[in-house]
Each structure stands twice: as C-alpha cells, then as structure tokens.
mmCIF file of C-alpha atoms and ligand atoms in Angstrom:
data_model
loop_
_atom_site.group_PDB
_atom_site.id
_atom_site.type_symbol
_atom_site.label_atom_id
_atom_site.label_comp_id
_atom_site.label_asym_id
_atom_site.label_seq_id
_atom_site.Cartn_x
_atom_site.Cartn_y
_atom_site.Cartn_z
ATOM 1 C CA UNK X 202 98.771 106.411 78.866
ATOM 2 C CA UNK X 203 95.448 107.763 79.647
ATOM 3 C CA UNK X 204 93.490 108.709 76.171
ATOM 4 C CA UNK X 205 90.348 108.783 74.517
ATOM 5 C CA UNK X 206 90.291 105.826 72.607
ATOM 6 C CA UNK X 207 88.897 104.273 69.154
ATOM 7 C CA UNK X 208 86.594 106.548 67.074
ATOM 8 C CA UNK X 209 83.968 106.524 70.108
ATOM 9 C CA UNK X 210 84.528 110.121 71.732
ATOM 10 C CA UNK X 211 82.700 108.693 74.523
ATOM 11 C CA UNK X 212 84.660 105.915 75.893
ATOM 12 C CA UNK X 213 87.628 106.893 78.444
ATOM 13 C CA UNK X 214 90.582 104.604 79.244
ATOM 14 C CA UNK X 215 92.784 104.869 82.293
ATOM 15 C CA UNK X 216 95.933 102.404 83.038
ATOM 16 C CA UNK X 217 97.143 101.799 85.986
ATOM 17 C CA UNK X 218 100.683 99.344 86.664
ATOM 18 C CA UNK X 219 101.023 97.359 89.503
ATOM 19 C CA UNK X 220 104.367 97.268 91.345
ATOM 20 C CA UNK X 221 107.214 96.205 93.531
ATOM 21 C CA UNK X 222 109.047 97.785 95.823
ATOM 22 C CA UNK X 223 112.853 97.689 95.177
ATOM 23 C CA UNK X 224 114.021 99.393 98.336
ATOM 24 C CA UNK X 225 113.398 101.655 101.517
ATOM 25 C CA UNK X 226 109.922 99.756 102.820
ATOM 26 C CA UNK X 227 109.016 100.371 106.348
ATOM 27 C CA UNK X 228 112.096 102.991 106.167
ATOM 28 C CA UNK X 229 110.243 105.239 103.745
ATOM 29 C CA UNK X 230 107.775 105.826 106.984
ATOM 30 C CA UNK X 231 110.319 108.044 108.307
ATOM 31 C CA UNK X 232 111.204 109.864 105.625
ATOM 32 C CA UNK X 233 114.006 107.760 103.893
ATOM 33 C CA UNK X 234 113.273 107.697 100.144
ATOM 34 C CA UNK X 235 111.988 105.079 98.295
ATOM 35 C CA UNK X 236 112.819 102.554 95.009
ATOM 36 C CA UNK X 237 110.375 100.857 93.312
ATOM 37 C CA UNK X 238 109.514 99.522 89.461
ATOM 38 C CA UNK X 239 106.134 98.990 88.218
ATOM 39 C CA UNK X 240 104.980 95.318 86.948
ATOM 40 C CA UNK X 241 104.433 93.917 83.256
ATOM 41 C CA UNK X 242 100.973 93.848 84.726
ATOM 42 C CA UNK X 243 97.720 96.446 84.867
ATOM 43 C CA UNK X 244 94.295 96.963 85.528
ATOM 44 C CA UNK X 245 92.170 99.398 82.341
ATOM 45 C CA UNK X 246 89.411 101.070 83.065
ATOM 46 C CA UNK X 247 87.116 101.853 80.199
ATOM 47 C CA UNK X 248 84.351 104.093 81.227
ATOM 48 C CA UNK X 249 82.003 104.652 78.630
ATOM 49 C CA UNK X 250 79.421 107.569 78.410
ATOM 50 C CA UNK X 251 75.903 106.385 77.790
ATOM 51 C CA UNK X 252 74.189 109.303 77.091
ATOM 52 C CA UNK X 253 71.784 111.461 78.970
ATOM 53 C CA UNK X 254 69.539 109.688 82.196
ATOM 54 C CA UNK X 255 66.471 109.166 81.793
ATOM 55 C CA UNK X 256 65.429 107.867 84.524
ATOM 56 C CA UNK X 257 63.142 110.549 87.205
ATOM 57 C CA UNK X 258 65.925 110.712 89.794
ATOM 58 C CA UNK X 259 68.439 111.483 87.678
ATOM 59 C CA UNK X 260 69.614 114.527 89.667
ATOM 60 C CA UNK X 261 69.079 113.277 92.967
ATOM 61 C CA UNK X 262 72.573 111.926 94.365
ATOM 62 C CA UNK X 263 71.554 107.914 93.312
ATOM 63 C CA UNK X 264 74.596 107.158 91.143
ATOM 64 C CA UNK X 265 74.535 107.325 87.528
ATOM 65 C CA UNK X 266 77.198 104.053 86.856
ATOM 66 C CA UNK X 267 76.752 100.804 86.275
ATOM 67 C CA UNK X 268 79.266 98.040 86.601
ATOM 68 C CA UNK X 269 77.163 95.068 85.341
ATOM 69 C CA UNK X 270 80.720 93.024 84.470
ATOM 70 C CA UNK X 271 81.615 92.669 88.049
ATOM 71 C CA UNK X 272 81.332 90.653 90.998
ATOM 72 C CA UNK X 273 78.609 92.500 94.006
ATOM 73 C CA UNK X 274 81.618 93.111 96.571
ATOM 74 C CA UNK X 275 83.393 94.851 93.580
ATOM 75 C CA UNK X 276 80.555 97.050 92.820
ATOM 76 C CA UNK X 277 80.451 98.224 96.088
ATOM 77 C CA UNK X 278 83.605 99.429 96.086
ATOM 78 C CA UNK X 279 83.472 101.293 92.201
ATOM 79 C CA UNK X 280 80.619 103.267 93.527
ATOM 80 C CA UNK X 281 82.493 104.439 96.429
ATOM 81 C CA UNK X 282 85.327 105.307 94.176
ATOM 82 C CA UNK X 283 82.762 106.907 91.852
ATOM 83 C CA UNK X 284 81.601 108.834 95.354
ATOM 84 C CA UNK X 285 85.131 109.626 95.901
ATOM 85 C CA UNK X 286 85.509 111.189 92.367
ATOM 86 C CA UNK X 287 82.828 113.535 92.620
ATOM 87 C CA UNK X 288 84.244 114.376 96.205
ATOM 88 C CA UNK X 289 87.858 115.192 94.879
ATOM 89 C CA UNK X 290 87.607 115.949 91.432
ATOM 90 C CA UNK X 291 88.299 119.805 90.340
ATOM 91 C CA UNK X 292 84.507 121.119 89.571
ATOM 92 C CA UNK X 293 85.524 123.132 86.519
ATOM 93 C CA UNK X 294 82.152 124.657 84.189
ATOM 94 C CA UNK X 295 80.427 122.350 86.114
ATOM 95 C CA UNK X 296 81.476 119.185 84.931
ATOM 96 C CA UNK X 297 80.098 117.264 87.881
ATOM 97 C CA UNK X 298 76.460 118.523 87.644
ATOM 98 C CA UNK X 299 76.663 117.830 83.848
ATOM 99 C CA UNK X 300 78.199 114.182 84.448
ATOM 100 C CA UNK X 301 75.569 113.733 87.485
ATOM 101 C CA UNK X 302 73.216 113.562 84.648
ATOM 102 C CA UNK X 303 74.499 111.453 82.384
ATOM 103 C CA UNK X 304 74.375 107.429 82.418
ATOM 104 C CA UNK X 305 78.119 105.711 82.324
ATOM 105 C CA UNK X 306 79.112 101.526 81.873
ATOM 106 C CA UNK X 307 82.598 100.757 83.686
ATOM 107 C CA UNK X 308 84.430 97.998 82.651
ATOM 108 C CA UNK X 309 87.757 96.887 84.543
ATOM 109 C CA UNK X 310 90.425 94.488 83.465
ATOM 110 C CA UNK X 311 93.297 93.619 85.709
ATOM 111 C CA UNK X 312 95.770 90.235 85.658
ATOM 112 C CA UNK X 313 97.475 92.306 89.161
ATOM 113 C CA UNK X 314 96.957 89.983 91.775
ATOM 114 C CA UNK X 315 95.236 90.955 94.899
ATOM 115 C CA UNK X 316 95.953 91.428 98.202
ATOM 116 C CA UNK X 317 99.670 90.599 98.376
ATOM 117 C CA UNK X 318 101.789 93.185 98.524
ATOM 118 C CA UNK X 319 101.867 94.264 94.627
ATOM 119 C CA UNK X 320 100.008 97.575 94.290
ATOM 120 C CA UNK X 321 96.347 96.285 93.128
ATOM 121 C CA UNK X 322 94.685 98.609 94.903
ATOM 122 C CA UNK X 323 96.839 101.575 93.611
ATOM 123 C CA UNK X 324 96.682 100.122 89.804
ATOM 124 C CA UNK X 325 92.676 100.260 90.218
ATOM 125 C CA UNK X 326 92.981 104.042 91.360
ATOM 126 C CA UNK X 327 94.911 105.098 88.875
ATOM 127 C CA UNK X 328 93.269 103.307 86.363
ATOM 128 C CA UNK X 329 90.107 104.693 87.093
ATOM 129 C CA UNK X 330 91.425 107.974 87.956
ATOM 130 C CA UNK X 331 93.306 107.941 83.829
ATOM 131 C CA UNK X 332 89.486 107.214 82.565
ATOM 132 C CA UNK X 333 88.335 110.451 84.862
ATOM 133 C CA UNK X 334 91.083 112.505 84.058
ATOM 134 C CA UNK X 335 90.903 111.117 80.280
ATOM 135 C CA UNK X 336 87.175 112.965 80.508
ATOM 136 C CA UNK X 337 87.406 115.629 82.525
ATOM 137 C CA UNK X 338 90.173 117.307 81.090
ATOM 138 C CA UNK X 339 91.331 115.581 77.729
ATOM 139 C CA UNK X 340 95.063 117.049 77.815
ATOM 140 C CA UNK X 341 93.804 120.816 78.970
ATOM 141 C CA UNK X 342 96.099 120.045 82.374
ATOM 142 C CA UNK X 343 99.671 121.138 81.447
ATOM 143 C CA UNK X 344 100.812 117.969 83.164
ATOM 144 C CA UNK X 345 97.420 115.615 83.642
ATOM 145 C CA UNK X 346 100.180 112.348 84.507
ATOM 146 C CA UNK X 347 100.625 114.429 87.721
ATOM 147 C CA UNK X 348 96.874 115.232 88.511
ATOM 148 C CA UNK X 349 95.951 111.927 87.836
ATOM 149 C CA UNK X 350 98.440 110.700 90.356
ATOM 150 C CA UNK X 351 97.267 113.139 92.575
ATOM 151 C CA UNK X 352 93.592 111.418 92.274
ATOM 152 C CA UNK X 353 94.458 108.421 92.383
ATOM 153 C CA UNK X 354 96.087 108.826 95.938
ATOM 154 C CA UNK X 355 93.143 110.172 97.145
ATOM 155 C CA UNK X 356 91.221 107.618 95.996
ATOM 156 C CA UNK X 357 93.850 105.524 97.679
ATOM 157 C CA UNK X 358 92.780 106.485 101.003
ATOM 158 C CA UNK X 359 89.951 104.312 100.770
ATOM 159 C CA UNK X 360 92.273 100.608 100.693
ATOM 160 C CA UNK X 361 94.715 102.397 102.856
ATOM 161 C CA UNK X 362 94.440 104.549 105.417
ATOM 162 C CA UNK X 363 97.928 106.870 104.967
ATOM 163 C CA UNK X 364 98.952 105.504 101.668
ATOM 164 C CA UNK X 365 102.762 107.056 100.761
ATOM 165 C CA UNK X 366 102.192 107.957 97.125
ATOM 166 C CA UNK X 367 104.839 105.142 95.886
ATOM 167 C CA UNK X 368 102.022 102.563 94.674
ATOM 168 C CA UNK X 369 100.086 104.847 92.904
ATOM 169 C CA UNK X 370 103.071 106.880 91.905
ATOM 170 C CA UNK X 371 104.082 103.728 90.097
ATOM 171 C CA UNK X 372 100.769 102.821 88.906
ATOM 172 C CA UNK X 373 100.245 106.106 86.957
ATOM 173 C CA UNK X 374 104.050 106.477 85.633
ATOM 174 C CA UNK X 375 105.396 103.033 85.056
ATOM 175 C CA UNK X 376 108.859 102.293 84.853
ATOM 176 C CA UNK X 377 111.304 102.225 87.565
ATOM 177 C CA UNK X 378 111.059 105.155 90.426
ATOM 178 C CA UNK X 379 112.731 106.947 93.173
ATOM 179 C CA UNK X 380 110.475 108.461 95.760
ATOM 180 C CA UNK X 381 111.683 111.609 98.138
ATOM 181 C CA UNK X 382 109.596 112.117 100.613
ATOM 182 C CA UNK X 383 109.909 116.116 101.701
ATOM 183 C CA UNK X 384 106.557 116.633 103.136
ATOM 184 C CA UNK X 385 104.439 117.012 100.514
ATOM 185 C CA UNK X 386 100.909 115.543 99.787
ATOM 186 C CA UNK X 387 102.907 113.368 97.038
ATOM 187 C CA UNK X 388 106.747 112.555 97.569
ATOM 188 C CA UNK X 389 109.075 113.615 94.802
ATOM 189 C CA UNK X 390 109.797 111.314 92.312
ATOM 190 C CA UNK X 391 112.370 110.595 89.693
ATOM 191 C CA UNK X 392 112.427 108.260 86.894
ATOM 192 C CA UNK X 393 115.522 106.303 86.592
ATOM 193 C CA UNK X 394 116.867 103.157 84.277
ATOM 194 C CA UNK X 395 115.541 100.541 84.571
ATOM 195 C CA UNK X 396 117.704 97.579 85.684
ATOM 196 C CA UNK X 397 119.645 95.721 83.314
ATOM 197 C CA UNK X 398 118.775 92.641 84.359
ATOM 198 C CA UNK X 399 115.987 90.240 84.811
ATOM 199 C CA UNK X 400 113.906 90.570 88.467
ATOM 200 C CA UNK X 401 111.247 88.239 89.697
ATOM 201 C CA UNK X 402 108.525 89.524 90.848
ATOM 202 C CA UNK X 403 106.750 87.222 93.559
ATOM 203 C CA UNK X 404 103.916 87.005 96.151
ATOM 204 C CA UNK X 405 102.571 84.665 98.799
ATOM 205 C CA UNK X 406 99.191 85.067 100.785
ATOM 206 C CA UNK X 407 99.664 88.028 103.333
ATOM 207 C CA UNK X 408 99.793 87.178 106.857
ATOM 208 C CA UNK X 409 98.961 90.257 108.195
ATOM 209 C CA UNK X 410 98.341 93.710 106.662
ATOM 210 C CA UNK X 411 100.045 96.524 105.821
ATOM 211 C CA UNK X 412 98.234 99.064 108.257
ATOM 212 C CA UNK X 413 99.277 96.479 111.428
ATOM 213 C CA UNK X 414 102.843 95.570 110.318
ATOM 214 C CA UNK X 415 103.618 99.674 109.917
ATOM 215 C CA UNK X 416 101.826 99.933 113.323
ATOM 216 C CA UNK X 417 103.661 97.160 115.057
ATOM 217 C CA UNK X 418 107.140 98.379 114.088
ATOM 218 C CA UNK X 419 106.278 101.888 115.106
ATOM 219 C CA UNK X 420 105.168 100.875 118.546
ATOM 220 C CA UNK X 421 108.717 99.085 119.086
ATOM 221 C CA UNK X 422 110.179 102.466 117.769
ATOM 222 C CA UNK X 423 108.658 104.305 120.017
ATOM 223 C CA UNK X 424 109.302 101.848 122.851
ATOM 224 C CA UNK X 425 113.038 102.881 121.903
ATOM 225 C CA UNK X 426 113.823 99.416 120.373
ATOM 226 C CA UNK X 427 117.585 99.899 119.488
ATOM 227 C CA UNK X 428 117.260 96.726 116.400
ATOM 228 C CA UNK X 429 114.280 98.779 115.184
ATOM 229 C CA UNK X 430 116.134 101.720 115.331
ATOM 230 C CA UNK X 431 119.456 100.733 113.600
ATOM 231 C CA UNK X 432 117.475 98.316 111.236
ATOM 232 C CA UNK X 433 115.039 101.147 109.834
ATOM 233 C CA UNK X 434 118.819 103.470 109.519
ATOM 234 C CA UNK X 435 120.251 100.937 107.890
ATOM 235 C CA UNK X 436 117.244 99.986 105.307
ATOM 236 C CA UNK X 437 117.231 103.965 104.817
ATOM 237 C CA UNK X 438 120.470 104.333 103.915
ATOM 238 C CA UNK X 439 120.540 101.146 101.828
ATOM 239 C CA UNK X 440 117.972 102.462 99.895
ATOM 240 C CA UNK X 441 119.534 105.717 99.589
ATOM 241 C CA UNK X 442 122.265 103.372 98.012
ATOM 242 C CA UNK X 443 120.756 101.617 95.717
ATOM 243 C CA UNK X 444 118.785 104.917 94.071
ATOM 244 C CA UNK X 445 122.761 106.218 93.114
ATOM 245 C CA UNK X 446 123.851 102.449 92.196
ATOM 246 C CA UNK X 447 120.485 102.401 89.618
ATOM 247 C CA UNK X 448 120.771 105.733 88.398
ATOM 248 C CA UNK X 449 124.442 104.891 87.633
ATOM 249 C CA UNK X 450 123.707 101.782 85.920
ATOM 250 C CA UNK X 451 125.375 99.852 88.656
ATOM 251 C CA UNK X 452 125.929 95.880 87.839
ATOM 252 C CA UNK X 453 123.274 92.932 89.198
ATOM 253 C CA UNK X 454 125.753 91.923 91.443
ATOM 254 C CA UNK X 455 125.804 95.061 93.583
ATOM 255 C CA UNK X 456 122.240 95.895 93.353
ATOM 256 C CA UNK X 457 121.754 92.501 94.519
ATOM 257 C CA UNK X 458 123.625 92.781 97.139
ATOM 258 C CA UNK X 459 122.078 95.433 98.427
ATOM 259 C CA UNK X 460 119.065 93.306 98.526
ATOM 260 C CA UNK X 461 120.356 90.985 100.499
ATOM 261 C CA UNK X 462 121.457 93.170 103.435
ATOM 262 C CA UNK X 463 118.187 94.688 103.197
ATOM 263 C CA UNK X 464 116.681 91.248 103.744
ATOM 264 C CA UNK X 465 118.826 90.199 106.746
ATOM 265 C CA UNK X 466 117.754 93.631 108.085
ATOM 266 C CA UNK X 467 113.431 92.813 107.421
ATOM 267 C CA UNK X 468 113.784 89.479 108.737
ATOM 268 C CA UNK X 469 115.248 91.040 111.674
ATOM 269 C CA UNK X 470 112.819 93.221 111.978
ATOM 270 C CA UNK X 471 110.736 90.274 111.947
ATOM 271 C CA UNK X 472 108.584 90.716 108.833
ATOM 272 C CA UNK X 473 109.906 87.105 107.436
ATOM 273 C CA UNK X 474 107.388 84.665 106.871
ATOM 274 C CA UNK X 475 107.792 80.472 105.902
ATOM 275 C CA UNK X 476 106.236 80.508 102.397
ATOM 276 C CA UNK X 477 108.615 83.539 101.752
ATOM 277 C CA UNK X 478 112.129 82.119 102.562
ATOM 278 C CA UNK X 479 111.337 79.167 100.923
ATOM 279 C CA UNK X 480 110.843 81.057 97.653
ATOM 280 C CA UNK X 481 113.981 83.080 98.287
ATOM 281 C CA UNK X 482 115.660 79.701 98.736
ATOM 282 C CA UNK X 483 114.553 78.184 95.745
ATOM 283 C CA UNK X 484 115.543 81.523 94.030
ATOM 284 C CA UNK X 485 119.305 81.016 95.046
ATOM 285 C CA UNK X 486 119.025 76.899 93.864
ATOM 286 C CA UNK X 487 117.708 78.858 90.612
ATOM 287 C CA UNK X 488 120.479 80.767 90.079
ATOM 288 C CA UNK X 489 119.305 84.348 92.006
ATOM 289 C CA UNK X 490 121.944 86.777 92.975
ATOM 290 C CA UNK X 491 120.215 87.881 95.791
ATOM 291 C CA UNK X 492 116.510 88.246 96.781
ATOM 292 C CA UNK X 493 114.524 89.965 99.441
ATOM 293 C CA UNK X 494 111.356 90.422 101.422
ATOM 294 C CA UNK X 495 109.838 93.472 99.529
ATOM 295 C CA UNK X 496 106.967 95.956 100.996
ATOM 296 C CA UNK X 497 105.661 95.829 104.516
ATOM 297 C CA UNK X 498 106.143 91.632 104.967
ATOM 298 C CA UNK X 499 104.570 88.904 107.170
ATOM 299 C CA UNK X 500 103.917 87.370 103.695
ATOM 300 C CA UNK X 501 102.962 89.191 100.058
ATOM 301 C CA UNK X 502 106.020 90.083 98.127
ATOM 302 C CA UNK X 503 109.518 89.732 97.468
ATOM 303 C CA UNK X 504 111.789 89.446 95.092
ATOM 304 C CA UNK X 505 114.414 87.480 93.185
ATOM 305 C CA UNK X 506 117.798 89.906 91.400
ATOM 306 C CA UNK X 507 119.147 87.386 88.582
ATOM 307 C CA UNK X 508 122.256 88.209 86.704
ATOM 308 C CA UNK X 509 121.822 89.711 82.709
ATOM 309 C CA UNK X 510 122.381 86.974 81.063
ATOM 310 C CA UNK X 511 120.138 84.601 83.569
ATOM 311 C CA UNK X 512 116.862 85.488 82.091
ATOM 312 C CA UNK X 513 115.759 81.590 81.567
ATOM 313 C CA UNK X 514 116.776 80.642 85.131
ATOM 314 C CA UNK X 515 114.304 83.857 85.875
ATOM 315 C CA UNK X 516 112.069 82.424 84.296
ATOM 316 C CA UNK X 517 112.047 78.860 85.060
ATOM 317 C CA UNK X 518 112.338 79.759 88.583
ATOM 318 C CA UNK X 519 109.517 81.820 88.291
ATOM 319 C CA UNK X 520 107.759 78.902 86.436
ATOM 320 C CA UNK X 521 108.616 76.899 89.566
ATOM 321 C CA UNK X 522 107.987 78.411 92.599
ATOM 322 C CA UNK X 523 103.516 78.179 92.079
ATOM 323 C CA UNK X 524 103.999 74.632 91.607
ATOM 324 C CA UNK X 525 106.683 74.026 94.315
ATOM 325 C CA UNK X 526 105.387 75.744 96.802
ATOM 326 C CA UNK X 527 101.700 74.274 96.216
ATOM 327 C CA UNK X 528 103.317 70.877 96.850
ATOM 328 C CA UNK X 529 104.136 72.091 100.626
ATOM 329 C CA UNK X 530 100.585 73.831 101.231
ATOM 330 C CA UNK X 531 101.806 77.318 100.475
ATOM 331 C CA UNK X 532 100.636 79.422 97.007
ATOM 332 C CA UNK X 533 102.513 81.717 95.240
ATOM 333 C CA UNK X 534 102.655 83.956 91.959
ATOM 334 C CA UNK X 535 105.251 85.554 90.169
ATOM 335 C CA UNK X 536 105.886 87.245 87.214
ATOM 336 C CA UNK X 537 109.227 88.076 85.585
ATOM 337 C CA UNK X 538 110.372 91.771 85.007
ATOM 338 C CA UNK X 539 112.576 91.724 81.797
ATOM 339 C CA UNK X 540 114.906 94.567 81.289
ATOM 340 C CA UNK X 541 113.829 97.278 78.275
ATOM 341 C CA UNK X 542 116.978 95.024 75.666
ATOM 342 C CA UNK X 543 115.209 91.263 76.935
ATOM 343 C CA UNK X 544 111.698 92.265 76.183
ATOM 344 C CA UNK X 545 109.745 90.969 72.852
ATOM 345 C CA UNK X 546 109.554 93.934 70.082
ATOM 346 C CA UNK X 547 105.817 94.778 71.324
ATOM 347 C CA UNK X 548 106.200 95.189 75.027
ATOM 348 C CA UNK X 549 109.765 97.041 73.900
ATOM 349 C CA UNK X 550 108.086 99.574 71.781
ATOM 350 C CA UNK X 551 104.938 100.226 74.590
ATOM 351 C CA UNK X 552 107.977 100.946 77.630
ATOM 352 C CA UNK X 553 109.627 103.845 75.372
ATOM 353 C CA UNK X 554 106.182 105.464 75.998
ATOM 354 C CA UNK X 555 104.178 104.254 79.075
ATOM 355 C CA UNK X 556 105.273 100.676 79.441
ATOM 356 C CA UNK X 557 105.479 98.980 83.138
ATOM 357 C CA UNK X 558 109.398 99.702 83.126
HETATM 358 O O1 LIG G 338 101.783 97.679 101.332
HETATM 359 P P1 LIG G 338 103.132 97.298 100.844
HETATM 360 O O2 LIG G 338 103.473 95.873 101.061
HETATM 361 O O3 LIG G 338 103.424 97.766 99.442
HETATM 362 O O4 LIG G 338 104.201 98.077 101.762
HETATM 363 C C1 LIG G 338 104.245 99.452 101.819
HETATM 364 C C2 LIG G 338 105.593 99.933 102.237
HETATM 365 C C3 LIG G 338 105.703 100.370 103.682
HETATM 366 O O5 LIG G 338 106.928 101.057 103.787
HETATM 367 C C4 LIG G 338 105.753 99.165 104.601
HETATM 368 C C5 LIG G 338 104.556 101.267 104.114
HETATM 369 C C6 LIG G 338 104.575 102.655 103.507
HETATM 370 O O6 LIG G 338 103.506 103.282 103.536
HETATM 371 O O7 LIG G 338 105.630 103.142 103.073
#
C-alpha cells in the first residue's frame, strides 16, 4: 500500500482508509474488543524529495517542507506532523540529519470527510506516515504495515488525546478488523471477512466531540451509574458477538441485529442525536435491516446493515438521505460499502491487495 511510485525514486506515497466502527464503541474504553471496516474512501500523501537546501539555514531546525497546495490552517498542522516525524521516527544512519537537509513538496488528497466520526484524522496519519515509512525504510522493516501503524498512532496523539489504535489500525490495513485490546501500545488485531452484504456508511455534523462524550460516560461510571454499567457490558459483549458471527460468515440478518441492540443500548446511554435517528429511520423506509449509532455519538456516524441482495436500496438510500435531510436543516454524507462479490472489477482487484475492505 505504501510504495515508491512511478520511475521518480524520489516521490513517496502513503494511503491511509478512513473507517467505521462496526461494534464495541465507548465499550472498547474498558477493554472490550473492537469491530470496525475501513471506507471506499482515503487520503494519499505524495511527498516528493526536492533535492538538497540551499537556502543558509538549512540546518537550523526551520522546516525543510512545503505544502503550497493547501489551505494556511492545514499547513499548520503538516508541519506539526512533520515535527512529530522527526520526534518519533527511528534515527537509523542518520536519516533525520540527512533529510533535515534536504527540501520536500507534500501533496495530500482525501474525499474522507472531516470531523464526523469517520477516521479523517487517522487516514491523514497513516497516509503520511506510508510516505515516511515508504522513505525511510523502503521494505528493509520485516513488517513496515505494522511500523507504519505504529507512527501513525503517534502521530494520532496530536487530533486525539488517547487515541485506541482502531482508526489508524484501519487506516493503514484496510479491510474489515477486530481489535483486542491487552494492554499494549497498539491493540491486537485480526483481519476477518468482510461482510457479505452491502453497509451504509453515514455521518451528520458532530454535536460534541469524542474526547467529552468518552469523558462524560466515564464520569457516570464512576459515579456508579448502574445503565452505564450494564449498557457498556452489554455493548462489550455484543461486540464480542458480532467478531465470532463475522468471522463465521454469519447472515445480514443476525449481524444486523446485533446492531440494533447495540443501538437501543447508545441511545440509552444517551449518545442519540435528531439528525441521526432520522437517517436510521429513513434507512428502515429504505429497506435497512438494522442500523446503529456508530463511534462515540452526539452526532457523526452511523450506519445502515442492508440485506445481500439490497444493494440498490443501499444505494438509493444512501443517495437520499443528503438531500432529505437538507430539506429539514440537517446535512449528511454517506457512502456505500459494497461487499468484495458487489464491487466493479477495479475496486475488486485493489481489495485482494490493500483495498478499503
Ligand atoms: O471518535 P469516534 O467517533 O470514532 O469514536 C471512538 C470510539 C470510542 O469508543 C467512543 C472511543 C475510543 O477511543 O475507543
């Protein structure tokens, strides 16, 4: 996924997927594992190597990247990333003094959408951590999917403060993903079928974020909260579940309904929001199995489970819901995850390798 590309030996790509969580959100904080697929959807990287600085202060710390493509706010944040890399990045033969000298263009791509709930932040990690691992090491690491993962949650830290590994684990592996969390930097993960059926993948504007909504449910669990309690139990072993019905290839019908116990349980939790039930309403009028409220809530994702052989009501309900729900004042995306057998021959061919899932 992350290469050297086109006859240029001096141009680095990285990839990185965004993603939905499946099951286990707000559970996975305390240790229950994790289910999640990565999008049809990515943000590349290309970092190309100018050549040598000429410029006097070329080995003073002033940064040696420019990102002349992209919007002031988003510069900011590249060079801080760039920071981070030098920060985190193995110093083997003295890479970093050798790259401090040199001059390097970034160029980022993405069609993730931002700020609700659907890994952006962790697709922008990874992807530029691919184009720094791409450079760094080539394919010297044994395993470089796994060191790139591991830089890419570091970098990570930056958007979120305690970031689990799942976004970022998804970003860098695609595909669909269990996630163990044992107490390790980065939780285990598994690769597992993806689902035979067609999911939608949608988002709303984000009421609240992540870091508060984790907070806010902690501070009732530590208030003894019995609902909290029992719910987060419940969404655990629900997602425990669903990891054994996915791995076995289990049918739409149970995975879905999975999903919706796990919903009853997050709107109990009170992580619902308006603009989100309506969409998992129009789902059902659509056709949907079952749906649910997918990451931390209070807006940003969730998700619509369709039968195999409901791929056009997917899609027309995923055609819908922007439109609909702009008619009431809300605003929505959402983007259709085809299983491996529904997908046109290009995307097919891409997911036997590093495709989304
Ligand atoms: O930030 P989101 O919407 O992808 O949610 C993350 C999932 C949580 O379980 C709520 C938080 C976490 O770190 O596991």
């Amino acid at each position: 996924m992350h290469q050297r590309v086109g006859v240029s030996a001096v141009e680095y790509t990285g990839v990185g997927f965004g993603k939905l969580l499946l099951f286990g959100e707000h559970a996975a904080v305390y240790g229950y594992p994790a289910l999640g697929i990565a999008l049809p959807l990515c943000t590349t990287v290309h970092l190309v190597d100018e050549g040598l600085r000429t410029e006097l202060k070329r080995s003073t710390a002033e940064s040696g990247l420019s990102a002349p493509d992209l919007p002031k706010k988003d510069r900011e944040i590249v060079q801080a990333l760039w920071e981070d890399l030098f920060r985190f990045a193995s110093d083997s033969d003295n890479l970093l003094e050798h790259l401090r000298e040199r001059r390097f263009t970034l160029q980022v791509r993405s069609d993730v959408p931002r700020s609700r709930g659907l890994g952006s932040s962790a697709a922008a990690c990874a992807a530029f951590a691919g184009a720094w691992t791409a450079m760094e090491v080539g394919s010297k690491l044994p395993d470089s999917q796994h060191a790139t993962w591991l830089l890419a949650h570091k970098l990570e830290h930056r958007f979120h403060g305690t970031p689990s590994g799942i976004d970022t684990g998804l970003a860098v592996y695609g595909g669909c993903r269990s996630f163990l969390f044992n107490g390790g930097e980065l939780p285990e993960t598994q690769a597992l079928p993806p689902p035979a059926f067609p999911i939608v993948a949608a988002a709303v504007p984000r009421g609240s974020d992540t870091k508060a909504l984790v907070a806010g449910i902690r501070r009732r669990r530590e208030a003894g909260d019995p609902v909290v309690h029992q719910a987060l139990a419940q969404l655990g072993r629900i997602s425990e579940q669903a990891i054994d019905a996915v791995a076995d290839g289990a049918p739409a019908e149970t995975v879905a309904a999975a999903a919706n116990e796990a919903d009853s349980l997050l709107v109990e939790l009170e992580l619902d929001s308006e603009q989100v039930r309506y969409g998992l309403r129009l789902a059902k009028e659509y056709g949907a199995l079952g749906g649910k409220i997918s990451g931390a809530g209070g807006g940003g994702a969730f998700l619509a489970m369709f039968a195999p052989n409901q791929a056009e009501a997917a899609a027309a309900f995923a055609a819908a819901l922007p439109t609909k729900l702009k008619k009431t004042g809300g605003e929505a995306e959402a983007i259709v995850i085809l299983p491996p057998q529904l997908r046109p021959p290009s995307t097919k061919a891409e997911s036997t390798t590093s495709g989304p899932a």
